[in-house]
PDB file of C-alpha atoms and ligand atoms in Angstrom:
ATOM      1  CA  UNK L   1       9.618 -15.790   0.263  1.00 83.00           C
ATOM      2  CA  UNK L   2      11.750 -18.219   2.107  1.00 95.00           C
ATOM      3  CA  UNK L   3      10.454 -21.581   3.134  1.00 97.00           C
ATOM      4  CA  UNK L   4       9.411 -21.311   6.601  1.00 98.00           C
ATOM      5  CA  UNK L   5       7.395 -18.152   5.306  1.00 97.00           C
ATOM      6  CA  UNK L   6       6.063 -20.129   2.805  1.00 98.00           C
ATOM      7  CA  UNK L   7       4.988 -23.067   5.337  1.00 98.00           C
ATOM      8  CA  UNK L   8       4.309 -20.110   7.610  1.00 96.00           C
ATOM      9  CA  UNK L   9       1.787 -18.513   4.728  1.00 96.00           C
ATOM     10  CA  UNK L  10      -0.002 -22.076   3.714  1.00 97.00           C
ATOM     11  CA  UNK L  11      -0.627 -23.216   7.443  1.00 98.00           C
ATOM     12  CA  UNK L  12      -2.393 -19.580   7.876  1.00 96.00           C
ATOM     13  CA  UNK L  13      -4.654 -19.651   4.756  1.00 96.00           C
ATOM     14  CA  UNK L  14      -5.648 -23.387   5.679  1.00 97.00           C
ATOM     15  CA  UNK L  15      -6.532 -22.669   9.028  1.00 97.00           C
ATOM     16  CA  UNK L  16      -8.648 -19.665   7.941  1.00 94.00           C
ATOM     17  CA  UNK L  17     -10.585 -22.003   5.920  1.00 95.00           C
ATOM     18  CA  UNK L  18     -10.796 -24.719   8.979  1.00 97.00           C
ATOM     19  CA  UNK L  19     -11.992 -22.037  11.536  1.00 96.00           C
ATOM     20  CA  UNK L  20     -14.636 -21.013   9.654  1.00 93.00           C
ATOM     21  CA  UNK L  21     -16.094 -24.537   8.171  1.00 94.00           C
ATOM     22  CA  UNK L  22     -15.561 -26.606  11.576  1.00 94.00           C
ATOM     23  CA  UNK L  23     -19.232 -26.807  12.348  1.00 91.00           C
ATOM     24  CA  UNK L  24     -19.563 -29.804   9.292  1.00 92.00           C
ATOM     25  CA  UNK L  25     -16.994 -32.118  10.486  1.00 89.00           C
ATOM     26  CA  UNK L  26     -17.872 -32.901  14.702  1.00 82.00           C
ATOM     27  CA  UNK L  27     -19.266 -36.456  13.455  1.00 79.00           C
ATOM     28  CA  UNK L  28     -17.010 -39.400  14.400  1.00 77.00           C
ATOM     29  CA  UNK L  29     -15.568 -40.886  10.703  1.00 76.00           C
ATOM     30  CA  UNK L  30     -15.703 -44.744  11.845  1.00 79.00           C
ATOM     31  CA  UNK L  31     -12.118 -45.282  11.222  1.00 86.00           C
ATOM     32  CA  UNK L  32      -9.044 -45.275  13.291  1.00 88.00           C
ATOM     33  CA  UNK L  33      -5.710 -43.715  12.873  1.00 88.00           C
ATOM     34  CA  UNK L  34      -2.406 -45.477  12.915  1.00 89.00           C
ATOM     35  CA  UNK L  35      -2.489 -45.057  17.046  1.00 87.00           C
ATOM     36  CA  UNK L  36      -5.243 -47.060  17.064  1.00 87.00           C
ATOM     37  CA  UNK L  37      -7.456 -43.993  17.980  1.00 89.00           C
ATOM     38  CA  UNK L  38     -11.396 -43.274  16.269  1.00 87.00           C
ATOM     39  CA  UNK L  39     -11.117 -40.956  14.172  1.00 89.00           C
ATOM     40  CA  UNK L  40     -13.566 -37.599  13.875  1.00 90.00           C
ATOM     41  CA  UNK L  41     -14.281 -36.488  10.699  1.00 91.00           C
ATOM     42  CA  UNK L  42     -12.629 -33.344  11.050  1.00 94.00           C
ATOM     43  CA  UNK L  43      -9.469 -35.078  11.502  1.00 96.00           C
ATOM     44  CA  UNK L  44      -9.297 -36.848   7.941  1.00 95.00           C
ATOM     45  CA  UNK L  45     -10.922 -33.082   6.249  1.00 96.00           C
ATOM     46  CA  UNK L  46      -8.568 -30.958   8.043  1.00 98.00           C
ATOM     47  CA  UNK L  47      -5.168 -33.774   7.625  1.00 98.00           C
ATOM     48  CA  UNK L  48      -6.126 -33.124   3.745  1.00 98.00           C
ATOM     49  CA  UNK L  49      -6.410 -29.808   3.305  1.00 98.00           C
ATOM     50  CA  UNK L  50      -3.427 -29.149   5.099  1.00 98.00           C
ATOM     51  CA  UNK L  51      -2.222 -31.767   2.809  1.00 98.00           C
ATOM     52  CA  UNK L  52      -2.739 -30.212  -0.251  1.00 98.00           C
ATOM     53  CA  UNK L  53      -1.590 -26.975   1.196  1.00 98.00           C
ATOM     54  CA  UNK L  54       1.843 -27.932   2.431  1.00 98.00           C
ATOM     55  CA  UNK L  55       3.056 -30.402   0.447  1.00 96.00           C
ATOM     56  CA  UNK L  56       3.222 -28.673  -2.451  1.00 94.00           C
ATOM     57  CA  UNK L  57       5.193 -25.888  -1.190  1.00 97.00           C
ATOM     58  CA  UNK L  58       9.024 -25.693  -2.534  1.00 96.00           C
ATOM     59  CA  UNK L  59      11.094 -27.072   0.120  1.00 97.00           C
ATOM     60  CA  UNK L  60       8.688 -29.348   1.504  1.00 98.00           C
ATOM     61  CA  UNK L  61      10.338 -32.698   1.067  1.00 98.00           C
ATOM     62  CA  UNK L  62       7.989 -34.883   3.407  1.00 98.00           C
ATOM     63  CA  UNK L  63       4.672 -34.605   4.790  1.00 98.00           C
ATOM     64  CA  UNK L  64       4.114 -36.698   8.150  1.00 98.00           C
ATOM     65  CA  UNK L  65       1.105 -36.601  10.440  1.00 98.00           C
ATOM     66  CA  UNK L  66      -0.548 -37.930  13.255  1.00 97.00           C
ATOM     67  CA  UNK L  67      -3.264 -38.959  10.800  1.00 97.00           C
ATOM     68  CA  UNK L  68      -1.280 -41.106   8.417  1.00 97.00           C
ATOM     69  CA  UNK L  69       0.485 -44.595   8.754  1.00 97.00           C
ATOM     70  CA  UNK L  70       4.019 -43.455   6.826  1.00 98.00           C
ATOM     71  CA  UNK L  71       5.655 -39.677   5.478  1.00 98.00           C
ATOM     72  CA  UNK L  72       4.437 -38.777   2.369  1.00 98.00           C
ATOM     73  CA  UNK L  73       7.531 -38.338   0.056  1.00 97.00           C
ATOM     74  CA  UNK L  74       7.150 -34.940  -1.437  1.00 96.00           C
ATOM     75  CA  UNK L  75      10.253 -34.211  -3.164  1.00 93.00           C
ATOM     76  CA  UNK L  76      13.608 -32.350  -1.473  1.00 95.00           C
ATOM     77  CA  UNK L  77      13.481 -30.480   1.998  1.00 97.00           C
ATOM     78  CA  UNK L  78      12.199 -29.713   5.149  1.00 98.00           C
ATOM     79  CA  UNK L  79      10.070 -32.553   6.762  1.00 98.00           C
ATOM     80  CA  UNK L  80       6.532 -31.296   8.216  1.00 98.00           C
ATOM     81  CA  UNK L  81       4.813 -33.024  10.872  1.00 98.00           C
ATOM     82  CA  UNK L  82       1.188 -32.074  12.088  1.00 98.00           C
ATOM     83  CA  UNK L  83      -1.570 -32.791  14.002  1.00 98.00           C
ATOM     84  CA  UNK L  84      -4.074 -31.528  12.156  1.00 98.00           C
ATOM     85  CA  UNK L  85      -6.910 -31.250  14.618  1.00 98.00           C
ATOM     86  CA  UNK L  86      -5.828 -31.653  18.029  1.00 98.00           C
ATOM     87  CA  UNK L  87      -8.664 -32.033  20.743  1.00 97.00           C
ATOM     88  CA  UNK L  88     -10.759 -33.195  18.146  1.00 96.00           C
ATOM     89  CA  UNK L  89     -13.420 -34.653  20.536  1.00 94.00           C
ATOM     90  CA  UNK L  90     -14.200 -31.512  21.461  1.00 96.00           C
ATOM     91  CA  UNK L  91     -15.973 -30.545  18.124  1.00 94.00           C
ATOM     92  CA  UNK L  92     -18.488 -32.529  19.184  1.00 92.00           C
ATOM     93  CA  UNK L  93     -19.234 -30.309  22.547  1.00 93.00           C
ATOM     94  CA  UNK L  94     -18.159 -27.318  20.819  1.00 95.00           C
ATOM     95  CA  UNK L  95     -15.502 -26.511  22.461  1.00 97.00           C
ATOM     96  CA  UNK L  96     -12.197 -25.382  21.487  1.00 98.00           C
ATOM     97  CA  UNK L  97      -9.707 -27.599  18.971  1.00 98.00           C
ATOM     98  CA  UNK L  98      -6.605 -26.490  17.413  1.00 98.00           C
ATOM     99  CA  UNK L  99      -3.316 -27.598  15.109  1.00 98.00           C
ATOM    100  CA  UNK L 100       0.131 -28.323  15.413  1.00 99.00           C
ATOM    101  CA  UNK L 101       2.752 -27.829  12.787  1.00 98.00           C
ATOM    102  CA  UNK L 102       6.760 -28.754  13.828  1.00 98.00           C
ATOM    103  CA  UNK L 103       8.810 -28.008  10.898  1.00 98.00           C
ATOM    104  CA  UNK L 104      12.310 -30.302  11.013  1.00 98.00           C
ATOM    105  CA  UNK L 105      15.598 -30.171   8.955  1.00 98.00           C
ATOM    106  CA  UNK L 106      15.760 -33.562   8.192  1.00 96.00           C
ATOM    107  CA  UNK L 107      13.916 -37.367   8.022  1.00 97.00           C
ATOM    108  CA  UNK L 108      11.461 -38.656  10.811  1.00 98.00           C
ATOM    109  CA  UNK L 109      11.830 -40.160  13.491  1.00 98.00           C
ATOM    110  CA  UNK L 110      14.235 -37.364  14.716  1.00 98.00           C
ATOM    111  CA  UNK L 111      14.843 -35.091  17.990  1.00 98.00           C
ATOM    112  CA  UNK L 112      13.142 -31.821  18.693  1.00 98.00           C
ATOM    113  CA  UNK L 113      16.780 -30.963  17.867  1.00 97.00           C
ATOM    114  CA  UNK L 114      15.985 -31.231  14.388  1.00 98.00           C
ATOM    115  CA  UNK L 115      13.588 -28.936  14.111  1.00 98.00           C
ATOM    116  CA  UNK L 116      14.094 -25.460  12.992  1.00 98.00           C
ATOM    117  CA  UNK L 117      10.334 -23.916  13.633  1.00 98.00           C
ATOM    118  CA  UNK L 118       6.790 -24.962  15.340  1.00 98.00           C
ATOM    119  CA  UNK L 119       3.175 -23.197  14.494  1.00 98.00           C
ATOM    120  CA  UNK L 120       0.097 -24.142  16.792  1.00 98.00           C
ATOM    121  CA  UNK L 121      -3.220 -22.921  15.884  1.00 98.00           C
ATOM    122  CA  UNK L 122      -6.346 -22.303  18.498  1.00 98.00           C
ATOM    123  CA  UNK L 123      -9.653 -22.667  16.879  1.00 98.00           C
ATOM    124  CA  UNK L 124     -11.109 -20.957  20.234  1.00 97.00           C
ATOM    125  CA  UNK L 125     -13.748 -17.768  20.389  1.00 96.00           C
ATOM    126  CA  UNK L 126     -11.124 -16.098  17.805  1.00 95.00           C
ATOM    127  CA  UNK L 127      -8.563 -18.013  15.463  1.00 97.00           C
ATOM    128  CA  UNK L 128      -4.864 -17.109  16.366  1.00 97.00           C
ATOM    129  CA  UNK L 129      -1.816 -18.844  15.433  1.00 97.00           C
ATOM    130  CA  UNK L 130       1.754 -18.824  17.266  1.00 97.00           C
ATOM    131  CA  UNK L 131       4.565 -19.465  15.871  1.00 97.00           C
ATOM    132  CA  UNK L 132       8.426 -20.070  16.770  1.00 98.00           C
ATOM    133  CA  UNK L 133      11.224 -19.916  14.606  1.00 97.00           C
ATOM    134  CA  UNK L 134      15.227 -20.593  14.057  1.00 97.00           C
ATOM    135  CA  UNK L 135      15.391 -17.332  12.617  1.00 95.00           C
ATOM    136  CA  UNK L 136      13.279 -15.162  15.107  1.00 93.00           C
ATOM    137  CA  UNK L 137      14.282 -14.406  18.686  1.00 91.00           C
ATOM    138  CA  UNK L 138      10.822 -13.883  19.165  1.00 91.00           C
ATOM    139  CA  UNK L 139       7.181 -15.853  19.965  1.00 92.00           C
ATOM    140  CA  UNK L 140       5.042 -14.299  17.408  1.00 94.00           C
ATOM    141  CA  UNK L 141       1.036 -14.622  17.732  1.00 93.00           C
ATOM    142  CA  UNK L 142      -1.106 -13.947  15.126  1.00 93.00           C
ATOM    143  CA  UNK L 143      -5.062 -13.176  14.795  1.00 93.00           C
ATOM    144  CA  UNK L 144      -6.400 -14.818  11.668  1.00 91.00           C
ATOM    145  CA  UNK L 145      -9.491 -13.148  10.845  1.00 87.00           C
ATOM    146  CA  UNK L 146     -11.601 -11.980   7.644  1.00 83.00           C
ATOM    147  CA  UNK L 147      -8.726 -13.689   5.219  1.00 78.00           C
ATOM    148  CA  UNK L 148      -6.116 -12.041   6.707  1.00 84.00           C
ATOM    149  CA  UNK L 149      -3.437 -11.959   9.676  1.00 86.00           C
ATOM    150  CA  UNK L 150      -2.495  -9.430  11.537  1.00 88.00           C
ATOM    151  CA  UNK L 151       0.356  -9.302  14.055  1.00 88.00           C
ATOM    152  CA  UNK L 152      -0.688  -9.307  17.406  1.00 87.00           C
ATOM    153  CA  UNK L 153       2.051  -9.756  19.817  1.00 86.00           C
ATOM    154  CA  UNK L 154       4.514 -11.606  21.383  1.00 88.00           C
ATOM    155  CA  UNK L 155       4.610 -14.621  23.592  1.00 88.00           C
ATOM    156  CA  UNK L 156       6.595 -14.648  27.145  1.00 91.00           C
ATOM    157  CA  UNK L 157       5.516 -16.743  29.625  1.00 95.00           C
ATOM    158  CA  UNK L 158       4.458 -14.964  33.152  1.00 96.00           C
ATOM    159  CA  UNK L 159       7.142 -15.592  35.824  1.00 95.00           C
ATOM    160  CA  UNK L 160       4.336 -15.920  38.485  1.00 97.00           C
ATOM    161  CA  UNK L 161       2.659 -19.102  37.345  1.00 98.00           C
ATOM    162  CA  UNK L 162      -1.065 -19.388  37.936  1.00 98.00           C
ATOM    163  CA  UNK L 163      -3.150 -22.189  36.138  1.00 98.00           C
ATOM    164  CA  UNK L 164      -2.301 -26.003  36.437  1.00 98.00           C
ATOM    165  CA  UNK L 165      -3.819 -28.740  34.062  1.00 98.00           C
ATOM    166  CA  UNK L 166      -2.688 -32.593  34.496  1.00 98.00           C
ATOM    167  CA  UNK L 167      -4.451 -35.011  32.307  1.00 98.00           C
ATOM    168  CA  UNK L 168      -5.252 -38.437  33.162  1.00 98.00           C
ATOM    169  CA  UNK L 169      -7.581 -40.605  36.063  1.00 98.00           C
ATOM    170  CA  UNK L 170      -6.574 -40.111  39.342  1.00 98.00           C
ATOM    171  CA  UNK L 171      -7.401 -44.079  39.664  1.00 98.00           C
ATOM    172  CA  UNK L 172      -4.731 -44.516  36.384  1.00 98.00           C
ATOM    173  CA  UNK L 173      -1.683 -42.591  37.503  1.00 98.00           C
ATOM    174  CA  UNK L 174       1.169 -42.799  39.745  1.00 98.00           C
ATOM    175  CA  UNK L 175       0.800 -42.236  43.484  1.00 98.00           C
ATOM    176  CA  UNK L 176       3.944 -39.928  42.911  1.00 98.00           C
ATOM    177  CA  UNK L 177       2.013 -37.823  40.165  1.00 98.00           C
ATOM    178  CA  UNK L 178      -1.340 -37.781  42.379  1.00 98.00           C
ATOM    179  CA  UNK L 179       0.830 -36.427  45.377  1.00 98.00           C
ATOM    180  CA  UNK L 180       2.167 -33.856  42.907  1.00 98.00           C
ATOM    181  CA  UNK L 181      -1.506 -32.804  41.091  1.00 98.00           C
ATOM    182  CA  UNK L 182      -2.940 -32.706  44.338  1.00 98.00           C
ATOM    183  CA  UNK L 183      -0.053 -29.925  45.593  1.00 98.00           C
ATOM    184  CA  UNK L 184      -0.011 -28.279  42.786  1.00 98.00           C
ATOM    185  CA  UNK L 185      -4.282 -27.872  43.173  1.00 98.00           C
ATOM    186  CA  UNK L 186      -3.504 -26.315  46.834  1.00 98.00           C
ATOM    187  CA  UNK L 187      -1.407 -23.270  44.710  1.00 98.00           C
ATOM    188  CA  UNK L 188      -2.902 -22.671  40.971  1.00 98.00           C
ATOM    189  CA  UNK L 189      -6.147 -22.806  39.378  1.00 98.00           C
ATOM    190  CA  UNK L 190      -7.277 -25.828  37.316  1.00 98.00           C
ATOM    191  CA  UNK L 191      -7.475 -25.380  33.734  1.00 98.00           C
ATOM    192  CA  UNK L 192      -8.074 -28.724  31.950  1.00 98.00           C
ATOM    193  CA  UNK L 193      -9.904 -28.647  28.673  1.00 97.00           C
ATOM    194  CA  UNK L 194      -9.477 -32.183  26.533  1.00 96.00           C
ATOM    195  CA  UNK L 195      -7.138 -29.843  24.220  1.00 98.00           C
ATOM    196  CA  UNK L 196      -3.746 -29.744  24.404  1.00 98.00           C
ATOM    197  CA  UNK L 197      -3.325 -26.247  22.728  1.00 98.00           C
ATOM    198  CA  UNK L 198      -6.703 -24.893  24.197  1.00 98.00           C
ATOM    199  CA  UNK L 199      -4.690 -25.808  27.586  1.00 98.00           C
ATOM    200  CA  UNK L 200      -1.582 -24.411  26.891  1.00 98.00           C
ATOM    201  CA  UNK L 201      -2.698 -20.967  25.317  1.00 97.00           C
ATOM    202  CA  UNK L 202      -4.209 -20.927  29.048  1.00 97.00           C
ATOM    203  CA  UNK L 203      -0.198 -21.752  30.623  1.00 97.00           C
ATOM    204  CA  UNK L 204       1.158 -19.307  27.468  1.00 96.00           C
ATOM    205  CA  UNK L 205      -1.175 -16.701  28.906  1.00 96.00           C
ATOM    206  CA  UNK L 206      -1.136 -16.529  32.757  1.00 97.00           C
ATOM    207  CA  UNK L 207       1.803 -19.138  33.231  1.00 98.00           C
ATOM    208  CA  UNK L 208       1.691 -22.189  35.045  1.00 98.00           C
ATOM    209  CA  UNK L 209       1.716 -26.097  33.795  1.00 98.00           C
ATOM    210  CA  UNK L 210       0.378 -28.678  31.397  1.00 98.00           C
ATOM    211  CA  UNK L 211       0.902 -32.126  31.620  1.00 98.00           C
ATOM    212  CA  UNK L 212      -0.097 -35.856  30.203  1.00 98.00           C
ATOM    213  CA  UNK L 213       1.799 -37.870  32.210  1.00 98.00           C
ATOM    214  CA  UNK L 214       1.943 -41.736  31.947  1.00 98.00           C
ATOM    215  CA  UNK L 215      -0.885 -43.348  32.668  1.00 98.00           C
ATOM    216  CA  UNK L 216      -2.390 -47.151  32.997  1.00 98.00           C
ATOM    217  CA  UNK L 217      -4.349 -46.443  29.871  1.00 97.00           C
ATOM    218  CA  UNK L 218      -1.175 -44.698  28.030  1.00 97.00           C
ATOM    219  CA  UNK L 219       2.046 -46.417  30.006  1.00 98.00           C
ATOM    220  CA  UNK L 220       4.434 -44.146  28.115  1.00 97.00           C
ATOM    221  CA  UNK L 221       1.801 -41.288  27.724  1.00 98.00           C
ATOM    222  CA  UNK L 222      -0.593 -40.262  25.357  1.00 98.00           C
ATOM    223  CA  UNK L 223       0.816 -37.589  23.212  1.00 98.00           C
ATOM    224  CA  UNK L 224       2.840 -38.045  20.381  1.00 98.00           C
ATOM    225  CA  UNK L 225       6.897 -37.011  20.158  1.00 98.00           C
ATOM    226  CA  UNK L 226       6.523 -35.505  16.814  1.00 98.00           C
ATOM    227  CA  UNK L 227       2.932 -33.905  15.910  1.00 98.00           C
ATOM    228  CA  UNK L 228       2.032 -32.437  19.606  1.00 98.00           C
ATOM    229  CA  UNK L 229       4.708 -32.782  22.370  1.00 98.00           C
ATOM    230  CA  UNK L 230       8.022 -31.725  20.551  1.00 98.00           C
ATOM    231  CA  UNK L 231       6.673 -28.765  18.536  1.00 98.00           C
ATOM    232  CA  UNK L 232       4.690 -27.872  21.497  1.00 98.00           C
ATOM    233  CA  UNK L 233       8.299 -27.911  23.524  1.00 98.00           C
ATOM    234  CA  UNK L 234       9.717 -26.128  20.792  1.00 98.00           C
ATOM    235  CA  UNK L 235       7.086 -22.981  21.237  1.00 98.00           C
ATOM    236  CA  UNK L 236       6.730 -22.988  25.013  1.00 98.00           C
ATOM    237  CA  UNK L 237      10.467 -23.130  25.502  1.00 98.00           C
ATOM    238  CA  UNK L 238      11.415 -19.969  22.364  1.00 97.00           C
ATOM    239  CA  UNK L 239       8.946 -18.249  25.294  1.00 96.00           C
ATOM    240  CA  UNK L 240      11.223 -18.733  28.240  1.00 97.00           C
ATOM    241  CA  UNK L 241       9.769 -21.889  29.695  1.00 98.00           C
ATOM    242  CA  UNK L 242      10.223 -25.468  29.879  1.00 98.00           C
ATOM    243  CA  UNK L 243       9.442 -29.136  29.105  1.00 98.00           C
ATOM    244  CA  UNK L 244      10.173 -32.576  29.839  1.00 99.00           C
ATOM    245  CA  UNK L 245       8.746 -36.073  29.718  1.00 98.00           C
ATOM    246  CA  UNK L 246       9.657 -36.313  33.706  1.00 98.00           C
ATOM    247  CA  UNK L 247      13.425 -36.768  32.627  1.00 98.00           C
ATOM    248  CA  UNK L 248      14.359 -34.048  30.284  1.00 98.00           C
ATOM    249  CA  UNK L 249      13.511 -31.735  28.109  1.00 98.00           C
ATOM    250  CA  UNK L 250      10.999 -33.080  25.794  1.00 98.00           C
ATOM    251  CA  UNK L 251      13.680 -31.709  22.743  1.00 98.00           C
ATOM    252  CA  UNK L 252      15.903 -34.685  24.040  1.00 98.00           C
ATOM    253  CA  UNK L 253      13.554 -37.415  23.724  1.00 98.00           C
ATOM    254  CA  UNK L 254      14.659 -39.394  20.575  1.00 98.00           C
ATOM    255  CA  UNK L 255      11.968 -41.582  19.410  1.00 98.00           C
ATOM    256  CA  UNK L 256      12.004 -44.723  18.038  1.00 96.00           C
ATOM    257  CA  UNK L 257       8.906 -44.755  15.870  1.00 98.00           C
ATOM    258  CA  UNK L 258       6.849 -41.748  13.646  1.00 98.00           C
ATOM    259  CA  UNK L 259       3.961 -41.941  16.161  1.00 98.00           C
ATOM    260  CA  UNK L 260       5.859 -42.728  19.118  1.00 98.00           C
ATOM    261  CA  UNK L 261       4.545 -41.279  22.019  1.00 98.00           C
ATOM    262  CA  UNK L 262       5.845 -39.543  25.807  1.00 98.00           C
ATOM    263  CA  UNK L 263       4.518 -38.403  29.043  1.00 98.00           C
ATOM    264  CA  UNK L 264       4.561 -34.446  28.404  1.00 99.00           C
ATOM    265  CA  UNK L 265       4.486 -31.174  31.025  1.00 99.00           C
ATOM    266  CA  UNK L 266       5.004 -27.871  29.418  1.00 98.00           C
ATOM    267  CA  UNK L 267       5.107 -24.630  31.571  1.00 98.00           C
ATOM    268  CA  UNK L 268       7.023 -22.453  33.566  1.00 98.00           C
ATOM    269  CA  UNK L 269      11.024 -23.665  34.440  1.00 98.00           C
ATOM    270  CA  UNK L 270      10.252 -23.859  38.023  1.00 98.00           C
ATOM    271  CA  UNK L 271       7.188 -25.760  37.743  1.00 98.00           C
ATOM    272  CA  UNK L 272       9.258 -28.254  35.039  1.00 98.00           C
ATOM    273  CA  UNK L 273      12.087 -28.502  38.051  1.00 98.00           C
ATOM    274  CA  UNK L 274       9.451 -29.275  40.297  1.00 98.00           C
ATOM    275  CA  UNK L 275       8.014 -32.151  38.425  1.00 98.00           C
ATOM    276  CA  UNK L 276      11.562 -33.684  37.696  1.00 98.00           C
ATOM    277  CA  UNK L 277      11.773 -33.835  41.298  1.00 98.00           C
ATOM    278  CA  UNK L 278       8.027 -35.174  42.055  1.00 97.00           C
ATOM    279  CA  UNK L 279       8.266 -38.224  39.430  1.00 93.00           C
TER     280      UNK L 279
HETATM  281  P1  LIG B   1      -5.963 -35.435  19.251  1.00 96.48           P
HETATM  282  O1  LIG B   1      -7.384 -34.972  19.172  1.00 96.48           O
HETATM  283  O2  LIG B   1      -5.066 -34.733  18.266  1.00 96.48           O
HETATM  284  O3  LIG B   1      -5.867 -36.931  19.198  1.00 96.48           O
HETATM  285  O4  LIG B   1      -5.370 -34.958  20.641  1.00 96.48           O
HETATM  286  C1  LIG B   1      -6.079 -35.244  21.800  1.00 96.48           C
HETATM  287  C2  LIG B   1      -5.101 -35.211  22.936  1.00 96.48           C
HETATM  288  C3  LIG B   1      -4.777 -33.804  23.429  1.00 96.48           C
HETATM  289  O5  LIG B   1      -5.102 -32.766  22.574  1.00 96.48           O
HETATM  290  C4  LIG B   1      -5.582 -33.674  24.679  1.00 96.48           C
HETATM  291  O6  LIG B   1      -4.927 -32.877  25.634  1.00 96.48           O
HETATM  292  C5  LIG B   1      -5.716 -35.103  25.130  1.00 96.48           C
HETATM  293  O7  LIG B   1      -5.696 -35.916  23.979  1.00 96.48           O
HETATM  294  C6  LIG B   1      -6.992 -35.321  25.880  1.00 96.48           C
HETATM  295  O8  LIG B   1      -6.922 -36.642  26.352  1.00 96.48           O
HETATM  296  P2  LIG B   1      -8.058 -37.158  27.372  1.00 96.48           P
HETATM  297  O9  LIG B   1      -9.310 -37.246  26.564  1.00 96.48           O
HETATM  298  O10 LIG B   1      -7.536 -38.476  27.825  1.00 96.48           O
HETATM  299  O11 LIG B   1      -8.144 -36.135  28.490  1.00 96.48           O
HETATM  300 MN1  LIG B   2      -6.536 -37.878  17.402  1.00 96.48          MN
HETATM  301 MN1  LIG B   3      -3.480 -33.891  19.371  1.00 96.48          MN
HETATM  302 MN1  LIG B   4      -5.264 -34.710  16.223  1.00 96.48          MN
END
């Protein structure tokens, strides 16, 4: 088994055991995590077991995430970075919550360049996991269920784009981006759940666009370059669509710190053009 089957193999058994044990960890933990954000249980349970899980797998040199301060040195290889639980305010209304795994050939910070594979998993009615790979031509999804995975197709995204989810107070963003929202609300259905993978298995699905654009709360956006909008790029463009942080594609960005964050739209090429041109 090669490495990124190996990574592939420990993310899946973890999340089996996160899907189904979710219920005990919706309670907020009382600390923060190193972007200053409060931390819910769940996301210090779930960054550990994933811990234990991935670092010890041969070829797993460092072990970064959204969850902890520095990379955890674990020996020679690949560097991992995940968001553990992502939408992890949801637990507490029960709604859906997932993780993100981006797999890169090489130290952090670094460009989506550098990566060579990207897993997301959607805790949702059903557990699946998608995954994109250097050495697949394919999107392959995955339904996790009873302890073991089956195959269960691959991703493409629609060509005629239907859903539309852009994050953020109208009162907090750009008049440009308001103009834009409010055009793209005329011509696709909103889809805006507080999870970033919950929203884009929605634009994965029936096509369209997600975005978390720069805000006056989060002046260079909310997400984070390496453990939600790079691997997240990585996925949705392996499925023939596009990013960018209102520039280029969200690949590009080259970040100066290991929780740096961007603004982020993933979705369909035309709806990526179109944004470029709005901001
Ligand atoms: P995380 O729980 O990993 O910190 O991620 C939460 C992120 C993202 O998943 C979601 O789309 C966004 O925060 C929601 O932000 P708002 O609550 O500002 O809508
Ligand atoms: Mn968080
Ligand atoms: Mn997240
Ligand atoms: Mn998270």
């Amino acid at each position: 088994m090669n490495t990124l089957d190996a990574i592939e193999r420990a993310v899946k058994d973890t999340a089996h055991y996160v899907s189904s044990n979710l219920a005990n960890y919706a309670g907020r933990s009382g600390t923060e995590n190193p972007s200053g954000e409060q931390q819910v249980g769940g996301d210090v349970w779930a960054d550990d077991l994933f811990f234990d899980a991935l670092s010890y797998v041969d070829g797993v040199g460092g072990y970064a995430s959204e969850e902890r301060e520095a990379v955890v040195d674990c020996g020679e290889g690949y560097t991992v970075a995940i968001d553990p639980l992502d939408g992890s305010a949801n637990l507490a209304s029960n709604n859906s919550v997932g993780t993100i795994v981006g797999v890169y050939d090489g130290e952090l910070p670094a460009s989506g360049h550098d990566m060579v594979a990207s897993t997301m998993v959607l805790y949702g009615p059903y557990t699946t996991m998608t995954v994109a790979r250097e050495d697949r031509d394919v999107v392959q999804e995955y339904l996790l269920r009873d302890g073991h995975s089956e195959r269960w197709g691959t991703f493409t995204l629609p060509e005629e784009p239907e859903v539309v989810g852009i994050a953020g107070k109208y009162n907090e963003r750009s008049d440009s981006m308001n103009e834009f929202a409010q055009q793209l609300s005329r011509e696709l259905k909103l889809r805006y759940g507080g999870a970033t993978v919950a929203d884009l298995a929605q634009v994965l699905e029936y096509g369209g666009l997600f975005g978390y654009p720069a805000t006056e709360s989060y002046p260079g956006g909310k997400l984070r370059v390496h453990f939600e909008a790079a691997p997240l790029a990585y996925l949705v463009e392996a499925a023939g669509g596009g990013s960018t942080d209102g520039h280029q594609s969200l690949l590009d960005v080259d970040p100066d710190g290991l929780h740096a964050r961007t603004p982020t739209f993933l979705g369909n090429t035309e709806l990526i053009e179109r944004t470029e041109n709005a901001l």
